Coordinates of C-alpha atoms in Angstrom, one line a residue:
Chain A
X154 CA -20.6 -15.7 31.2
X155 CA -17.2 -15.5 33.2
X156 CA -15.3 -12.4 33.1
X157 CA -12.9 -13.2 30.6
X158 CA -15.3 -14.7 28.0
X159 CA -16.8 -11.3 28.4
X160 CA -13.7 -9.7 27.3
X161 CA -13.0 -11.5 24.5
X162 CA -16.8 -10.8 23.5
X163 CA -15.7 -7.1 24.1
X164 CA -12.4 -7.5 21.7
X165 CA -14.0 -9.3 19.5
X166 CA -16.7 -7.1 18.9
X167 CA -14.8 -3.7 19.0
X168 CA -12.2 -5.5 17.0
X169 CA -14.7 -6.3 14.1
X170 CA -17.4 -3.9 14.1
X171 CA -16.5 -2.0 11.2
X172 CA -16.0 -5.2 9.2
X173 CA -18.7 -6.9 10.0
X174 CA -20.5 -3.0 9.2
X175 CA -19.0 -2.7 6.0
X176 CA -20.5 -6.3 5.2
X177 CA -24.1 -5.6 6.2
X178 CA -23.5 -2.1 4.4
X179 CA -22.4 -4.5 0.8
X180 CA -25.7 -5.6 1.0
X181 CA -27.9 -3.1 1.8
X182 CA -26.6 0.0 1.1
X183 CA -27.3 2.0 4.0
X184 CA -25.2 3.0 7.0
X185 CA -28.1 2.9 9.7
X186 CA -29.3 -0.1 8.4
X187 CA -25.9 -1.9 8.2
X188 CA -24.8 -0.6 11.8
X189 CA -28.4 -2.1 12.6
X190 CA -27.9 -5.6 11.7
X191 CA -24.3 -5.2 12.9
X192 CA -25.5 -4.7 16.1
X193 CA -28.2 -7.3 16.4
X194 CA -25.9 -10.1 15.0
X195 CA -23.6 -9.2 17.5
X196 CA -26.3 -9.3 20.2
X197 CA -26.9 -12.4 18.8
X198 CA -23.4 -13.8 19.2
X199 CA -23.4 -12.6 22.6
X200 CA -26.0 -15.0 24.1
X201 CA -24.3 -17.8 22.7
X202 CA -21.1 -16.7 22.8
X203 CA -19.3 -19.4 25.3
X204 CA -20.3 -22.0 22.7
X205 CA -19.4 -20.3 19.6
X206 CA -16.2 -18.4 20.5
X207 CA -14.2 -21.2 19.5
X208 CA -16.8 -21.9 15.8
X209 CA -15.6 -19.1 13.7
X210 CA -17.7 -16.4 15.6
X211 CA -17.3 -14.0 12.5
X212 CA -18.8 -16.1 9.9
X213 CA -21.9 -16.9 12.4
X214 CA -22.2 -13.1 12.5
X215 CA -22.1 -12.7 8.9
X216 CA -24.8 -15.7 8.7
X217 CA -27.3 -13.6 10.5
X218 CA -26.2 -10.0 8.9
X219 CA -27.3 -12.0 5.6
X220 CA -30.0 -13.7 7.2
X221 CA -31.9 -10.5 8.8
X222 CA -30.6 -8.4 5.5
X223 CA -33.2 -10.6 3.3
X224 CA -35.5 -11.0 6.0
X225 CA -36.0 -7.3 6.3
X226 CA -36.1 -7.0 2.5
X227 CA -38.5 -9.6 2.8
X228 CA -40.6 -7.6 5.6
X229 CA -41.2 -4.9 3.1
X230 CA -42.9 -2.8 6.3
X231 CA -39.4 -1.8 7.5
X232 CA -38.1 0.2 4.5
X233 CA -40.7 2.7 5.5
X234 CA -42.4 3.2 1.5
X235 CA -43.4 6.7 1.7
X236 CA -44.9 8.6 -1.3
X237 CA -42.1 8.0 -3.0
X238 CA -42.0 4.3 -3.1
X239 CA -39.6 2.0 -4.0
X240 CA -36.6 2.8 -6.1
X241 CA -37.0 1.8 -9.7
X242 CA -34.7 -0.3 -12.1
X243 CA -32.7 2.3 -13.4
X244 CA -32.8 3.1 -17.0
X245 CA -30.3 1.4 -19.4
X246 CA -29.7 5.4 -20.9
X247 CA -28.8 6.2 -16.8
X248 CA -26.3 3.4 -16.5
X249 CA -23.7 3.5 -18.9
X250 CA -22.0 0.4 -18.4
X251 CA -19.1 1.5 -19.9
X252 CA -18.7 4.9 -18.5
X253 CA -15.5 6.1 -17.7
X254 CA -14.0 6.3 -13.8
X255 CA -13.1 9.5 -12.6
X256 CA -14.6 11.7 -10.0
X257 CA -17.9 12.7 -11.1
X258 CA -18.7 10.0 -13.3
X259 CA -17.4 7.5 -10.6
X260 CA -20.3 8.8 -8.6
X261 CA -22.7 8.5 -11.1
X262 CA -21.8 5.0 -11.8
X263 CA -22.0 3.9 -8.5
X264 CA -25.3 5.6 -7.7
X265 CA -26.5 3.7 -10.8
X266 CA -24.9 0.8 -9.6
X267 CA -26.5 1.0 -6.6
X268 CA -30.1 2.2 -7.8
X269 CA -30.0 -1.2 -10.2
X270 CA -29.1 -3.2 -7.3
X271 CA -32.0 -1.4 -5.4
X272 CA -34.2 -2.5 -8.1
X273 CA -33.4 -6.4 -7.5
X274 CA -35.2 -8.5 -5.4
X275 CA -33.7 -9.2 -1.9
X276 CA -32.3 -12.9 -2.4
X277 CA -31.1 -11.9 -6.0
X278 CA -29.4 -9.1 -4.8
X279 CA -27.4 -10.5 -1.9
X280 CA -26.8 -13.4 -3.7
X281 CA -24.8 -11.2 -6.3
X282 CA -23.2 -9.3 -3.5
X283 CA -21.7 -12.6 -2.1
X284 CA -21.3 -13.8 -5.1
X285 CA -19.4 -11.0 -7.2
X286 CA -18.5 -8.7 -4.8
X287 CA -17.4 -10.6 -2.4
X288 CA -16.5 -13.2 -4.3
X289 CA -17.6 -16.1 -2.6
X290 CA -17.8 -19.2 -4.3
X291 CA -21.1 -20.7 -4.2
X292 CA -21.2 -23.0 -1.5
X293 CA -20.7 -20.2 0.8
X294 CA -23.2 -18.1 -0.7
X295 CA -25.5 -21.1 -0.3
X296 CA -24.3 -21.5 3.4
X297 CA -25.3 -17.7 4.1
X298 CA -28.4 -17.6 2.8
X299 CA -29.4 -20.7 3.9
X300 CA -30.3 -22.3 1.3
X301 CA -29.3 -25.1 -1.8
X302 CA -26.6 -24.2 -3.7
X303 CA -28.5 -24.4 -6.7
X304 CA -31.0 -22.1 -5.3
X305 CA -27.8 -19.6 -4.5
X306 CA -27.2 -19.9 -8.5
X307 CA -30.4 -19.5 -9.6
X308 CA -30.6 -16.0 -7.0
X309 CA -27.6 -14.6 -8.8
X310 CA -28.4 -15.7 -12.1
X311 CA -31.3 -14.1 -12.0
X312 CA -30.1 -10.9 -10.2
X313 CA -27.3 -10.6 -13.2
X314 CA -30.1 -11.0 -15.9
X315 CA -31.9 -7.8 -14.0
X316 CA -29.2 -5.8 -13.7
X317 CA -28.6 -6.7 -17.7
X318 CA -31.8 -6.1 -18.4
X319 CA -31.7 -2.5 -17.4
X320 CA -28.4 -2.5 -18.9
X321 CA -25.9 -2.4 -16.0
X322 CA -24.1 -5.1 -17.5
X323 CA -24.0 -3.5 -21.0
X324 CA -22.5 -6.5 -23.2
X325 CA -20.4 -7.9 -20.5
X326 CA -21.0 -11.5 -20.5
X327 CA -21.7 -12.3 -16.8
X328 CA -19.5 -13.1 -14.9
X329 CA -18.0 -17.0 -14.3
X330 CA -20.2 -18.0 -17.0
X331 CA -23.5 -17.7 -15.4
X332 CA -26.1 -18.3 -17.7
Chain B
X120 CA -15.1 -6.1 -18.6
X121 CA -16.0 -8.9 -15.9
X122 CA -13.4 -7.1 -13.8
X123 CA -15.2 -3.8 -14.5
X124 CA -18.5 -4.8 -13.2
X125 CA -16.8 -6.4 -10.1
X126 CA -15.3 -3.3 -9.0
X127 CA -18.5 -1.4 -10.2
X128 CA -20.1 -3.8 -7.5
X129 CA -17.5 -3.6 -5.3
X130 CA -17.3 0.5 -5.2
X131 CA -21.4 0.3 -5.1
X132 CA -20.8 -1.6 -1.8
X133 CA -18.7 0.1 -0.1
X134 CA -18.8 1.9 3.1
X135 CA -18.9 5.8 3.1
X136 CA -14.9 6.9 3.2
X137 CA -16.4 9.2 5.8
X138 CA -18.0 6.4 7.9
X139 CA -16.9 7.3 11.4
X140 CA -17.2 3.7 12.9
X141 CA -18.7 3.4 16.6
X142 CA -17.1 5.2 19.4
X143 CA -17.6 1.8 21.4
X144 CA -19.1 -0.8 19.0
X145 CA -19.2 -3.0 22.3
X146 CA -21.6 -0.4 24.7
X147 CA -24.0 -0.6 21.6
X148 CA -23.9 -4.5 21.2
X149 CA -24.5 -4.3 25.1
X150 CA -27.7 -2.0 24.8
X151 CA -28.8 -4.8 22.3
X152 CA -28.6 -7.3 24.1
X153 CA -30.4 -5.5 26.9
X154 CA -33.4 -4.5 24.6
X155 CA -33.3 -8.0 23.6
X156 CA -33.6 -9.3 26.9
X157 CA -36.2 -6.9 27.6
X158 CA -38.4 -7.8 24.7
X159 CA -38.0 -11.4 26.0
X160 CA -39.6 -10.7 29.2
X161 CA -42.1 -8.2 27.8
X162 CA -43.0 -11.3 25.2
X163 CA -43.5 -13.6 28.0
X164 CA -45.4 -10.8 29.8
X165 CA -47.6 -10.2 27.0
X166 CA -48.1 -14.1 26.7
X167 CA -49.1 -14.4 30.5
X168 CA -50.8 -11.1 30.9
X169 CA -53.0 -10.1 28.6
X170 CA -56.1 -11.7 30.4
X171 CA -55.0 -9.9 33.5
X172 CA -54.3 -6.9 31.6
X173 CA -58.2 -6.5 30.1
X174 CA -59.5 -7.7 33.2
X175 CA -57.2 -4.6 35.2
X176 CA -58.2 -2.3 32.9
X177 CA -61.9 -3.3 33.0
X178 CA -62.0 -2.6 36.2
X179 CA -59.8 0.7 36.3
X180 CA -61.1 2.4 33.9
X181 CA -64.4 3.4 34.9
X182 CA -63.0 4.9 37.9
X183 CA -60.5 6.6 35.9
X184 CA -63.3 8.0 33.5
X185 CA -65.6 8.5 37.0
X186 CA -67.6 6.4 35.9
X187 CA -69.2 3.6 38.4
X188 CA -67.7 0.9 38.9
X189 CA -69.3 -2.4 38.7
X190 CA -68.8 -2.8 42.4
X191 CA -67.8 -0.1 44.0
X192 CA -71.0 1.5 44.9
X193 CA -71.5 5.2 43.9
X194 CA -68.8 6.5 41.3
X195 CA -66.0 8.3 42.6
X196 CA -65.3 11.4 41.3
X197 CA -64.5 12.3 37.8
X198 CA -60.7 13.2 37.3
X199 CA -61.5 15.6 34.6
X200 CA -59.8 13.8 31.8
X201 CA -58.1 16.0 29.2
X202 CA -60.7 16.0 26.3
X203 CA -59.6 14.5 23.4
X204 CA -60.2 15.5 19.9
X205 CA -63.9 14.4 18.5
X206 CA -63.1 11.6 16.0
X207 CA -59.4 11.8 17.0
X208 CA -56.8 9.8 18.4
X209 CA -54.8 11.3 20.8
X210 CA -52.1 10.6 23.7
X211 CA -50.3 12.0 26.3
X212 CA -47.3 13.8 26.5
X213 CA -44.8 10.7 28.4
X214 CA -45.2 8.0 25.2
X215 CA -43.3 5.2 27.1
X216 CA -41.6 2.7 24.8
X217 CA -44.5 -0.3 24.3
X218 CA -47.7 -0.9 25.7
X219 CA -50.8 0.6 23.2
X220 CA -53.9 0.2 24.4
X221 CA -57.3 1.0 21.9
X222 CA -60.8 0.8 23.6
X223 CA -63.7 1.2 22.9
X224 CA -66.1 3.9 23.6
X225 CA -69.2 3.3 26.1
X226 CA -72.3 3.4 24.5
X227 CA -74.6 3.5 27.3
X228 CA -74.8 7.3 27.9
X229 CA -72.2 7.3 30.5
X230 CA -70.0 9.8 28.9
X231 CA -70.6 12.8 31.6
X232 CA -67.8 14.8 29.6
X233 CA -69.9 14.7 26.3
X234 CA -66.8 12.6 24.9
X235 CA -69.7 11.1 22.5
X236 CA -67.0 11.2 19.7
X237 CA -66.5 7.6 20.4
X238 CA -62.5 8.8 22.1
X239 CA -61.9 7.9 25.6
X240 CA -58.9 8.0 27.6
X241 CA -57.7 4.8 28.6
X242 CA -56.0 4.8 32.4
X243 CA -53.2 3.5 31.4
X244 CA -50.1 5.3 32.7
X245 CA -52.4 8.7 33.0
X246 CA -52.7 8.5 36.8
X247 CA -49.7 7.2 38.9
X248 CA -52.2 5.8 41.3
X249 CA -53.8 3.5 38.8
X250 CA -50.7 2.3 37.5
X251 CA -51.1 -0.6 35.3
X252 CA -51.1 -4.3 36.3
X253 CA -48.1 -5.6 34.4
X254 CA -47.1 -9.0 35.5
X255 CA -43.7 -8.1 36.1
X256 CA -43.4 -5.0 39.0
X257 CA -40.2 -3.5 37.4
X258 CA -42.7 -2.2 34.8
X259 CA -43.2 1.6 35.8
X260 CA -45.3 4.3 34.9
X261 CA -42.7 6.0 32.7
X262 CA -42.8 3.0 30.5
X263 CA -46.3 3.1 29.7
X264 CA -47.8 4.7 26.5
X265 CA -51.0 6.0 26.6
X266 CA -52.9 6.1 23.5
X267 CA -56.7 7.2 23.0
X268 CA -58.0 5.4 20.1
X269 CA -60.3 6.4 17.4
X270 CA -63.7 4.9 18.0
X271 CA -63.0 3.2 14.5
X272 CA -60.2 1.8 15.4
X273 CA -61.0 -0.7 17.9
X274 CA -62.7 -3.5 18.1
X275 CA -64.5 -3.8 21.3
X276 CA -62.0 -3.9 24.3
X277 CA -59.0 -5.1 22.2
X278 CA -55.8 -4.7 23.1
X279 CA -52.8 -3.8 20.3
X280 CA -49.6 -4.7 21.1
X281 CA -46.5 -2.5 19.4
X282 CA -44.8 -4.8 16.9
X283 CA -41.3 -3.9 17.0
X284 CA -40.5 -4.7 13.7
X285 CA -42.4 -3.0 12.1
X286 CA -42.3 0.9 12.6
X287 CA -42.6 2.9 9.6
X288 CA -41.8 6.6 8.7
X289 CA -44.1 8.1 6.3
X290 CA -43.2 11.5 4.7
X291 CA -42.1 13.6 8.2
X292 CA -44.2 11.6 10.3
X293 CA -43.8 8.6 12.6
X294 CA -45.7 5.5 11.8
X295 CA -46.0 2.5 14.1
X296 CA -48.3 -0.5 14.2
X297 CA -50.1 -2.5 16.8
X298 CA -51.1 -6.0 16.8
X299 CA -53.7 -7.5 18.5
X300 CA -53.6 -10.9 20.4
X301 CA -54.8 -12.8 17.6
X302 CA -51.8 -11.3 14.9
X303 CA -53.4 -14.4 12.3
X304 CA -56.6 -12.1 11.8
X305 CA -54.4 -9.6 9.9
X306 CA -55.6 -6.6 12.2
X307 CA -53.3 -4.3 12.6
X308 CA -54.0 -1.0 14.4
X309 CA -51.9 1.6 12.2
X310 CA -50.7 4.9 14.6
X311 CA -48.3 7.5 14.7
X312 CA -47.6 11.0 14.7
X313 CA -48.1 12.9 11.2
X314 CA -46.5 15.9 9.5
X315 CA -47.5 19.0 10.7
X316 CA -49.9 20.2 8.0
X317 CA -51.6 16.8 7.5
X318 CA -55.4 16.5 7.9
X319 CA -55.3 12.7 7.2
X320 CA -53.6 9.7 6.8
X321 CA -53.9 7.8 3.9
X322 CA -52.9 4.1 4.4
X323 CA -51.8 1.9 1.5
X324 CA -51.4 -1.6 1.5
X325 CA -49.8 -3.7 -1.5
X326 CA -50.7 -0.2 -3.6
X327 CA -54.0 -0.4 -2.8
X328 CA -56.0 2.4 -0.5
X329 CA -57.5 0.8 3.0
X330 CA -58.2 3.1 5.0
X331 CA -58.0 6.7 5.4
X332 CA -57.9 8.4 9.7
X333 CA -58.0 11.9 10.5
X334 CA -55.2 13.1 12.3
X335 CA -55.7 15.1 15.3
X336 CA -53.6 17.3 17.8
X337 CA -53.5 16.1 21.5
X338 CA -53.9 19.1 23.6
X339 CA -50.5 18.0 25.4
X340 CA -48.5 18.4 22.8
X341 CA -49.3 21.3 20.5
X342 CA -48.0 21.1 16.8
X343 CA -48.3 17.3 16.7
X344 CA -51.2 15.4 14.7
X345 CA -51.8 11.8 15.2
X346 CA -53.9 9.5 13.6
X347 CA -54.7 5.5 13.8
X348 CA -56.8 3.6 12.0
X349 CA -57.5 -0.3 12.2
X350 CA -55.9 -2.2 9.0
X351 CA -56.5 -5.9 7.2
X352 CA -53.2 -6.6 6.0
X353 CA -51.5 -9.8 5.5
X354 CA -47.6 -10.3 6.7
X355 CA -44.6 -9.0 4.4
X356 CA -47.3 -6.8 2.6
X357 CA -46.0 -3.4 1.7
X358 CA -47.7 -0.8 3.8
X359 CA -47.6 3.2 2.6
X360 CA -49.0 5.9 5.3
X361 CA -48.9 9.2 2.9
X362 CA -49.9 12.2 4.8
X363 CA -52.3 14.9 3.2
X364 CA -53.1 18.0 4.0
X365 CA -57.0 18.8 3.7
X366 CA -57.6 18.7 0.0
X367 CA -56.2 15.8 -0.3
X368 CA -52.0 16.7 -1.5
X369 CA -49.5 14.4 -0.4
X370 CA -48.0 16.6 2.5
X371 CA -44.8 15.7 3.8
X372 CA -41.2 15.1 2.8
X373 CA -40.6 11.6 1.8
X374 CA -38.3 9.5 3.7
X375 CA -37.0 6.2 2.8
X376 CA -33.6 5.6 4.4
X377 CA -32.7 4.9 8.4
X378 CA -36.1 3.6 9.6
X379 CA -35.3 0.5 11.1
X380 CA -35.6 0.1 14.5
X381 CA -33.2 -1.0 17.1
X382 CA -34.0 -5.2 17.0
X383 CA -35.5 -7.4 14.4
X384 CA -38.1 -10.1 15.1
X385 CA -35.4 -13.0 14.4
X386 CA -36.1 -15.5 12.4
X387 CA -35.2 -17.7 15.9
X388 CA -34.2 -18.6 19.0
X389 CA -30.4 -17.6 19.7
X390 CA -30.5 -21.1 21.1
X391 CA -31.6 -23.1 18.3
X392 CA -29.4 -20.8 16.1
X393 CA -26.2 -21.6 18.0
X394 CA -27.4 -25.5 18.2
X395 CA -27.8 -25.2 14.6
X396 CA -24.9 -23.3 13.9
X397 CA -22.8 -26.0 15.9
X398 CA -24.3 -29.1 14.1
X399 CA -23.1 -27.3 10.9
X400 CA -20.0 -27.1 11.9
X401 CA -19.6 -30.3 13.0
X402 CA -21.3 -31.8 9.9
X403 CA -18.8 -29.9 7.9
X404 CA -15.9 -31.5 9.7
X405 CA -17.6 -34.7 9.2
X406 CA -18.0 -34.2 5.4
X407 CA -14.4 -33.4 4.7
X408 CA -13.9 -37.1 6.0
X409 CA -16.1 -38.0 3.1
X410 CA -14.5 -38.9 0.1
X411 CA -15.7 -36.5 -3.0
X412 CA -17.9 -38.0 -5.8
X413 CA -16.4 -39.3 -8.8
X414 CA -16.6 -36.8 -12.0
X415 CA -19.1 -37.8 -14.3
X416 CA -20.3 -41.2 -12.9
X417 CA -23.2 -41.9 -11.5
X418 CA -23.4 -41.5 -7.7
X419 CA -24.5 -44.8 -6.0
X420 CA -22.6 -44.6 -2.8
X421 CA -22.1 -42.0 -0.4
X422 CA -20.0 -38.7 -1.1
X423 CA -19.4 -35.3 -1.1
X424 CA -20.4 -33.1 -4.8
X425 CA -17.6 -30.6 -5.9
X426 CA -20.4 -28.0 -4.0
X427 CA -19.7 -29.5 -0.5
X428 CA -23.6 -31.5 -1.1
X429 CA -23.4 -34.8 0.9
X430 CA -25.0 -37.6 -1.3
X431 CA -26.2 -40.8 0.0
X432 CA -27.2 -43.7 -1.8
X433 CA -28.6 -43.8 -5.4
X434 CA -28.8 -40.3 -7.2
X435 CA -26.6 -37.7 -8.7
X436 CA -24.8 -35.1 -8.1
X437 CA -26.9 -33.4 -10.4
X438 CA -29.8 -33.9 -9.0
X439 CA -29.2 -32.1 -5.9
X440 CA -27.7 -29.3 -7.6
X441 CA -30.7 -28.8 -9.8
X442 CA -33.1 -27.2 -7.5
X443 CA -34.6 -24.0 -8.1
X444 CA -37.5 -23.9 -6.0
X445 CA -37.0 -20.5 -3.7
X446 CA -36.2 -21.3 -0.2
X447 CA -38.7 -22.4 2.1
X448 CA -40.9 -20.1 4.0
X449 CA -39.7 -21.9 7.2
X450 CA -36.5 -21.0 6.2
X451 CA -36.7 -18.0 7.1
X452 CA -39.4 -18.0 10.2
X453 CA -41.6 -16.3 11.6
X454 CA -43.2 -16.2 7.8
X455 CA -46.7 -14.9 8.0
X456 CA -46.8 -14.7 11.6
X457 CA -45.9 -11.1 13.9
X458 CA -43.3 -10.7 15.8
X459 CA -44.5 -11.5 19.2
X460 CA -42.1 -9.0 20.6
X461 CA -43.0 -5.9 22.4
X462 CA -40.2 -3.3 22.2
X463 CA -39.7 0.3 22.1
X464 CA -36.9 2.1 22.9
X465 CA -36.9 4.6 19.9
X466 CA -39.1 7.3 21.3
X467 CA -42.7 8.3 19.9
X468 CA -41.6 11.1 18.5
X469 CA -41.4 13.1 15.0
X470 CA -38.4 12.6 13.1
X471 CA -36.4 15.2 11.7

């Protein structure tokens, strides 16, 4: 790689580390982790960087930061189980779907936001991050997972019937009409 | 409402307002891309040398162990190896970042030390001038591991690799896994440091008890137990290493948070990714010259579905967009195989 391809590598990454960090960090909820798959997507890019810096670098880094996100969801050895196990689904009495913003009860819903997330399967989950969050429409979320878009639907559809289930979603009907 | 649980989802996923970034996000990518290119050459190592490897050590570690060797006449003399814990698996104090090495013990009545606990010391990295055989000379001592292995643990002369994907943290311990040569037979050699106070390592897989090692201290470094134990477990399965102390409570703190390790396994080559990656691209410039499919009608020529779906020839739009079946193991590689990496750089040490 020439010089200057190295410092637009360089620009690029210090230029988009945080985003691309905040991204991994939507969908799993961890700062290590997130800074993790930040890195290794970039390290990714790097090798392959002449031939990509011109085909949307960003969105091939995203395409791994999803791609390793539900791998190592999918390679349960990495979260390191101890005693403790897995989180569970919170209970509908811990969500409160409706409860009100504000300081501490911001905190409490995001935690219970977070824990009924937690308690989704990998693919659901980052299907509903793209998805909702994000607010991707489908054919991207299909495109980042790899996958059908009707497989994408069916990952979130499921993932919003969860987090109903446990009552994150209160009486909200889901959102776009999802069935 | 909708709006509500956006945000909700939103806030959930947002990073820390205290999140201090990366004093120089490009230095880290850098030490990425080095371990990566490191793990590539230890992979092709691994690949190329483990005959070599077994047939090195075969020879060097009966002079090691002053035992004879096969063809050296009368045995040199014994290096008084540091005695390892009966039953125990051990190490020294320079863990290097990847090579693990189990063995088994002789059976012949050639143990001169009495190590009849079924422990020996392997050579590896324990004596400068027996430094090991890599393949590839920039290999030094310092990045050698030395492991003793429990009797138990091993089958026959077998070498375990370090999978770098797969380190675990169990309570305050360190837990890491080796793989042997043949990663399809589900072996996994289980090792690690332990918490302080634990007399034994309980190992769990899918929920299930396996196997259960006790730990050990290594006389080189006091306060620290070890433990490995050989494991059956299939790929993706959930494994739990709880420590306990010796009537069997759970001893140790439980962590669940910042165990990954520095690299992932992949799910490709960077090659094929970026080939792949391109052919998208250029597939998706060729579909925008596609004209989209009519609403309603059935499809009988080719076009593009509202969802960006090329269709070509006789079907619908729905028919594509009506799959549910979960994406394809190859999808996602390396399904139910190891990684054939061999990587280390986070230190074999006790976490905080």
């Amino acid at each position: 790689m020439d010089a200057t391809a190295q410092e637009e590598f360089a620009d690029f990454t210090r230029g988009r580390w945080t985003a691309l960090t905040a991204f991994a960090y939507s969908l799993v909820h961890d700062v290590d982790r997130a800074e993790e798959l930040a890195q290794e997507a970039l390290a990714r890019l790097w090798k392959v960087w002449p031939k990509l810096r011109d085909e949307q670098p960003e969105a091939y880094s995203r395409r791994i930061v999803v791609n390793l996100a539900v791998a190592s969801g999918r390679r349960r050895w990495w979260t390191g189980r101890a005693a403790a196990g897995p989180s569970e689904p919170t209970a509908p009495s811990d969500v409160a779907a409706d409860a009100p913003a504000g300081g501490a009860g911001e905190a409490e819903d995001r935690d219970a936001m977070r824990r009924a997330l937690a308690g989704l399967g990998t693919r659901q989950r980052v299907a509903v991050v793209l998805r909702y969050a994000h607010g991707l429409p489908e054919t991207e979320v299909a495109e980042l997972m790899g996958c059908s878009v009707g497989t994408a639907k069916t990952y979130a559809s499921r993932g919003l019937e969860a987090l109903r289930s446990v009552g994150i979603l209160g009486d909200t009907a889901i959102p776009g009409g999802a069935a | 409402m909708t709006d509500r649980f956006t945000s909700r989802l939103v806030d959930a996923g947002r990073l820390p307002d205290d999140y201090p970034g990366d004093p120089d996000p490009f230095d880290r990518v850098m030490t990425g891309v080095r371990r990566r290119r490191r793990r590539d050459r230890l992979r092709a190592a691994a690949a190329a040398g483990v005959a070599a490897a077994l047939v090195a050590t075969a020879f060097a570690a009966p002079e090691y162990l002053g035992l004879p060797h096969r063809d050296a006449g009368p045995a040199v003399a014994p290096r008084t190896p540091t005695p390892a814990p009966p039953g125990a698996i051990s190490g020294n104090a320079s863990f290097g970042p990847w090579w693990v090495r189990a063995s088994a013990c002789p059976k012949d009545g050639s143990d001169p030390a009495g190590r009849a606990a079924e422990v020996m010391w392997p050579p590896i990295g324990v004596d400068p001038s027996r430094v090991w055989a890599w393949p590839q000379p920039q290999f030094t001592l310092s990045d050698v591991r030395c492991l003793v292995a429990h009797a138990g643990t091993s089958r026959g002369d077998v070498a375990y690799y370090e999978d770098p994907a797969l380190p675990l943290t169990f309570a305050d311990g360190t837990a890491f896994t080796g793989y042997r040569p043949t990663p399809d037979e589900g072996e996994f050699l289980m090792y690690g440091i332990a918490p302080p106070d634990a007399a034994k390592a309980e190992i769990r897989v899918d929920g299930v008890v396996v196997a259960v090692a006790d730990t050990a201290r290594a006389p080189e470094a006091a306060g620290v137990s070890y433990f490995a134990v050989a494991v059956i477990a299939p790929a993706g399965a959930s494994v739990v290493v709880q420590g306990l102390d010796a009537n069997g409570a759970p001893v140790g703190r439980a962590r669940t948070e910042g165990v990954l390790p520095g690299t992932f396994p992949g799910w490709g080559d960077p090659e094929e990714e970026a080939k792949m990656w391109a052919e998208e691209q250029q597939a998706a410039k060729d579909r925008a010259k596609v004209p989209p499919c009519p609403q309603g009608e059935f499809v009988t020529d080719g076009c593009v579905t509202p969802e960006g779906n090329f269709v070509s020839g006789s079907g619908s739009a729905a028919d594509i967009d009506a799959a549910t079946d979960p994406v394809a193991p190859e999808s996602f590689g390396y399904f139910g195989k190891r990684s054939q990496g061999v990587e280390g750089d986070y230190a074999f040490g006790r976490l905080s």
